[in-house]
Amino acid sequence: GGENLISVTLPNSIMNVDALAFKDLPKLQYIYGPGSTTDNKGYVKNGELQLFLGTGITSYYIPEEVTALGTYLFEYNNDIKNIVLHDNVTTLGMDCFANCENLTSITLSAKISVFPFYCFKRSYNIEKIYFRSLEPPKMIDATCPGGFFPEKEYEKLTIYVPNQSKEKYLTAVGWEEFAKYVEGYEYTDLPQLD
């Protein structure tokens, strides 16, 4: 067994790494070789972060080379408390932050245009979500049973949106049920819309 393995080097011939490839290696901290992130904490294919080695990591800044987060990427990661997405990230995979029992804060990219169904499913301790997009992301299936943030389970939640876009968020289709969570925030580094 490789239960004590702390790093792995992928061969140059590697074509793909399954998200569950290293699930039985609890001490694995670094991945090297083709497709590894600049911080050696993940595996990227075609810009999508498909694997994250997050054991023991409480704060994570998504590397600049990442443009998308894979489905279930952080799911069941109970070490992570804070995640910041670089503005190169444009896509969030389904359930990418689901079941993260200690996740309390996340800063989303200013280029997120669609917010996926159940992104934070059962991550009940989330307190702060920073939406940096000047245009409210489209809510996908926001009318599903229980919605994204069932009220009773997300009592501490505040959704911070750009001050200049607060009214857009409050009136955007799919955002109505989140109005009580939305507060304006003064972002000083927002990119301009194309």
Short mmCIF file of C-alpha atoms in Angstrom, two decimals:
data_model
loop_
_atom_site.label_atom_id
_atom_site.label_comp_id
_atom_site.label_asym_id
_atom_site.label_seq_id
_atom_site.Cartn_x
_atom_site.Cartn_y
_atom_site.Cartn_z
CA GLY A 1 0.00 0.00 0.00
CA GLY A 2 0.85 3.60 -0.52
CA GLU A 3 -0.97 4.91 2.55
CA ASN A 4 2.14 6.89 3.58
CA LEU A 5 2.85 8.31 0.12
CA ILE A 6 3.11 12.13 0.22
CA SER A 7 3.83 12.85 -3.46
CA VAL A 8 3.29 11.32 -6.86
CA THR A 9 4.90 12.09 -10.22
CA LEU A 10 2.77 11.55 -13.29
CA PRO A 11 4.52 10.14 -16.37
CA ASN A 12 4.71 12.24 -19.55
CA SER A 13 2.47 9.68 -21.26
CA ILE A 14 -0.46 10.37 -18.88
CA MET A 15 -3.70 11.20 -20.72
CA ASN A 16 -6.12 11.62 -17.82
CA VAL A 17 -6.34 11.33 -14.04
CA ASP A 18 -9.64 10.29 -12.52
CA ALA A 19 -10.87 12.48 -9.66
CA LEU A 20 -10.90 9.41 -7.38
CA ALA A 21 -7.50 8.09 -8.46
CA PHE A 22 -5.82 8.91 -5.15
CA LYS A 23 -8.76 8.60 -2.74
CA ASP A 24 -7.07 5.85 -0.73
CA LEU A 25 -3.88 7.89 -0.18
CA PRO A 26 -4.82 10.12 2.77
CA LYS A 27 -1.32 11.59 3.21
CA LEU A 28 -0.81 12.51 -0.45
CA GLN A 29 0.02 16.25 -0.61
CA TYR A 30 1.74 16.88 -3.95
CA ILE A 31 1.28 15.88 -7.56
CA TYR A 32 4.05 16.50 -10.11
CA GLY A 33 4.27 16.09 -13.86
CA PRO A 34 2.04 16.92 -16.83
CA GLY A 35 -1.22 18.56 -15.81
CA SER A 36 -0.16 19.33 -12.24
CA THR A 37 -1.06 22.81 -10.99
CA THR A 38 1.67 25.38 -10.38
CA ASP A 39 1.29 24.77 -6.63
CA ASN A 40 1.36 20.97 -7.14
CA LYS A 41 -1.92 20.58 -5.23
CA GLY A 42 -4.07 19.49 -8.14
CA TYR A 43 -4.48 18.16 -11.65
CA VAL A 44 -5.72 20.32 -14.52
CA LYS A 45 -6.95 19.13 -17.92
CA ASN A 46 -7.96 21.66 -20.58
CA GLY A 47 -8.10 24.37 -17.90
CA GLU A 48 -10.41 22.39 -15.60
CA LEU A 49 -9.19 21.60 -12.09
CA GLN A 50 -10.29 17.96 -11.87
CA LEU A 51 -8.41 16.83 -8.78
CA PHE A 52 -7.49 18.65 -5.57
CA LEU A 53 -5.15 17.20 -2.93
CA GLY A 54 -6.55 19.14 -0.02
CA THR A 55 -5.75 17.09 3.05
CA GLY A 56 -4.86 19.53 5.83
CA ILE A 57 -5.34 22.65 3.69
CA THR A 58 -7.71 25.17 5.28
CA SER A 59 -7.36 28.04 2.76
CA TYR A 60 -6.87 27.66 -0.96
CA TYR A 61 -6.31 30.15 -3.76
CA ILE A 62 -7.22 28.57 -7.09
CA PRO A 63 -4.15 28.87 -9.37
CA GLU A 64 -4.23 31.22 -12.37
CA GLU A 65 -4.03 28.43 -14.95
CA VAL A 66 -7.43 27.12 -13.84
CA THR A 67 -10.48 28.27 -15.83
CA ALA A 68 -13.05 25.76 -14.54
CA LEU A 69 -13.72 23.72 -11.40
CA GLY A 70 -14.67 20.10 -11.93
CA THR A 71 -17.82 18.41 -10.69
CA TYR A 72 -17.52 17.29 -7.05
CA LEU A 73 -14.04 18.89 -6.85
CA PHE A 74 -14.06 19.86 -3.15
CA GLU A 75 -16.98 17.63 -2.12
CA TYR A 76 -16.51 16.09 1.35
CA ASN A 77 -13.31 18.07 1.96
CA ASN A 78 -13.74 18.80 5.65
CA ASP A 79 -10.40 20.59 6.08
CA ILE A 80 -11.12 23.49 3.72
CA LYS A 81 -12.52 26.67 5.32
CA ASN A 82 -11.79 29.38 2.75
CA ILE A 83 -11.53 29.28 -1.05
CA VAL A 84 -10.66 32.16 -3.40
CA LEU A 85 -11.16 31.78 -7.15
CA HIS A 86 -8.85 33.67 -9.47
CA ASP A 87 -10.70 35.73 -12.08
CA ASN A 88 -9.65 33.31 -14.82
CA VAL A 89 -12.26 30.85 -13.49
CA THR A 90 -15.43 31.05 -15.57
CA THR A 91 -17.16 27.74 -14.80
CA LEU A 92 -18.20 25.93 -11.62
CA GLY A 93 -18.89 22.19 -11.76
CA MET A 94 -22.03 20.70 -10.25
CA ASP A 95 -21.66 20.09 -6.50
CA CYS A 96 -18.09 21.43 -6.56
CA PHE A 97 -18.39 22.75 -2.97
CA ALA A 98 -20.98 20.27 -1.67
CA ASN A 99 -20.74 18.61 1.72
CA CYS A 100 -17.79 20.71 2.93
CA GLU A 101 -18.73 20.86 6.59
CA ASN A 102 -16.11 23.45 7.58
CA LEU A 103 -16.28 25.73 4.53
CA THR A 104 -17.20 29.20 5.84
CA SER A 105 -16.08 31.62 3.12
CA ILE A 106 -15.66 31.65 -0.64
CA THR A 107 -14.78 34.37 -3.10
CA LEU A 108 -16.07 33.66 -6.60
CA SER A 109 -14.50 34.90 -9.81
CA ALA A 110 -15.83 38.09 -11.39
CA LYS A 111 -16.28 36.06 -14.58
CA ILE A 112 -18.76 33.49 -13.24
CA SER A 113 -21.89 33.89 -15.37
CA VAL A 114 -23.78 30.74 -14.32
CA PHE A 115 -24.26 29.44 -10.79
CA PRO A 116 -24.81 25.65 -10.86
CA PHE A 117 -27.51 23.65 -9.17
CA TYR A 118 -26.63 22.63 -5.61
CA CYS A 119 -23.15 24.12 -5.68
CA PHE A 120 -23.08 24.37 -1.86
CA LYS A 121 -25.40 21.46 -1.09
CA ARG A 122 -25.10 20.50 2.60
CA SER A 123 -22.19 22.89 3.24
CA TYR A 124 -24.24 24.32 6.09
CA ASN A 125 -21.53 26.37 7.78
CA ILE A 126 -21.01 28.69 4.82
CA GLU A 127 -21.21 32.24 6.17
CA LYS A 128 -19.80 34.42 3.38
CA ILE A 129 -20.07 34.09 -0.38
CA TYR A 130 -18.46 36.90 -2.33
CA PHE A 131 -19.98 37.21 -5.80
CA ARG A 132 -17.61 39.50 -7.69
CA SER A 133 -19.48 39.46 -11.01
CA LEU A 134 -20.99 42.80 -12.02
CA GLU A 135 -23.82 40.89 -13.70
CA PRO A 136 -25.75 38.44 -11.51
CA PRO A 137 -24.86 34.87 -12.49
CA LYS A 138 -27.76 32.94 -13.95
CA MET A 139 -29.20 30.58 -11.35
CA ILE A 140 -29.59 27.09 -12.79
CA ASP A 141 -32.57 25.18 -11.36
CA ALA A 142 -32.94 27.62 -8.44
CA THR A 143 -36.52 26.41 -8.06
CA CYS A 144 -35.48 22.85 -7.21
CA PRO A 145 -36.90 21.42 -3.98
CA GLY A 146 -35.03 23.04 -1.13
CA GLY A 147 -33.30 25.49 -3.46
CA PHE A 148 -29.62 26.30 -3.14
CA PHE A 149 -29.75 27.60 0.41
CA PRO A 150 -32.64 26.13 2.41
CA GLU A 151 -33.37 28.93 4.88
CA LYS A 152 -33.25 26.92 8.08
CA GLU A 153 -29.83 25.46 7.29
CA TYR A 154 -28.03 28.63 6.20
CA GLU A 155 -28.93 31.04 9.00
CA LYS A 156 -25.46 32.65 9.12
CA LEU A 157 -25.15 33.24 5.37
CA THR A 158 -24.39 36.63 3.80
CA ILE A 159 -23.97 36.99 0.04
CA TYR A 160 -21.75 39.94 -0.82
CA VAL A 161 -22.25 41.49 -4.27
CA PRO A 162 -20.69 44.58 -5.88
CA ASN A 163 -22.34 47.75 -4.52
CA GLN A 164 -22.96 49.06 -8.02
CA SER A 165 -24.79 45.83 -8.97
CA LYS A 166 -26.83 45.16 -5.82
CA GLU A 167 -30.15 46.18 -7.41
CA LYS A 168 -29.42 43.95 -10.42
CA TYR A 169 -28.88 40.98 -8.10
CA LEU A 170 -32.03 41.71 -6.10
CA THR A 171 -34.21 41.81 -9.21
CA ALA A 172 -32.54 39.15 -11.36
CA VAL A 173 -34.55 36.06 -12.24
CA GLY A 174 -33.74 33.29 -9.78
CA TRP A 175 -32.26 35.62 -7.17
CA GLU A 176 -35.54 36.54 -5.47
CA GLU A 177 -35.27 33.86 -2.81
CA PHE A 178 -31.78 35.10 -1.86
CA ALA A 179 -32.66 38.79 -1.41
CA LYS A 180 -32.55 38.55 2.39
CA TYR A 181 -28.94 37.30 2.22
CA VAL A 182 -27.62 39.93 -0.23
CA GLU A 183 -25.50 42.86 0.91
CA GLY A 184 -23.53 45.35 -1.15
CA TYR A 185 -19.74 45.23 -0.92
CA GLU A 186 -17.09 47.62 -2.23
CA TYR A 187 -14.74 45.58 -4.39
CA THR A 188 -11.68 47.59 -5.43
CA ASP A 189 -10.27 45.22 -8.04
CA LEU A 190 -13.15 44.25 -10.29
CA PRO A 191 -12.36 43.79 -13.98
CA GLN A 192 -14.42 45.84 -16.42
CA LEU A 193 -17.05 44.07 -18.51
CA ASP A 194 -16.11 43.50 -22.15
#
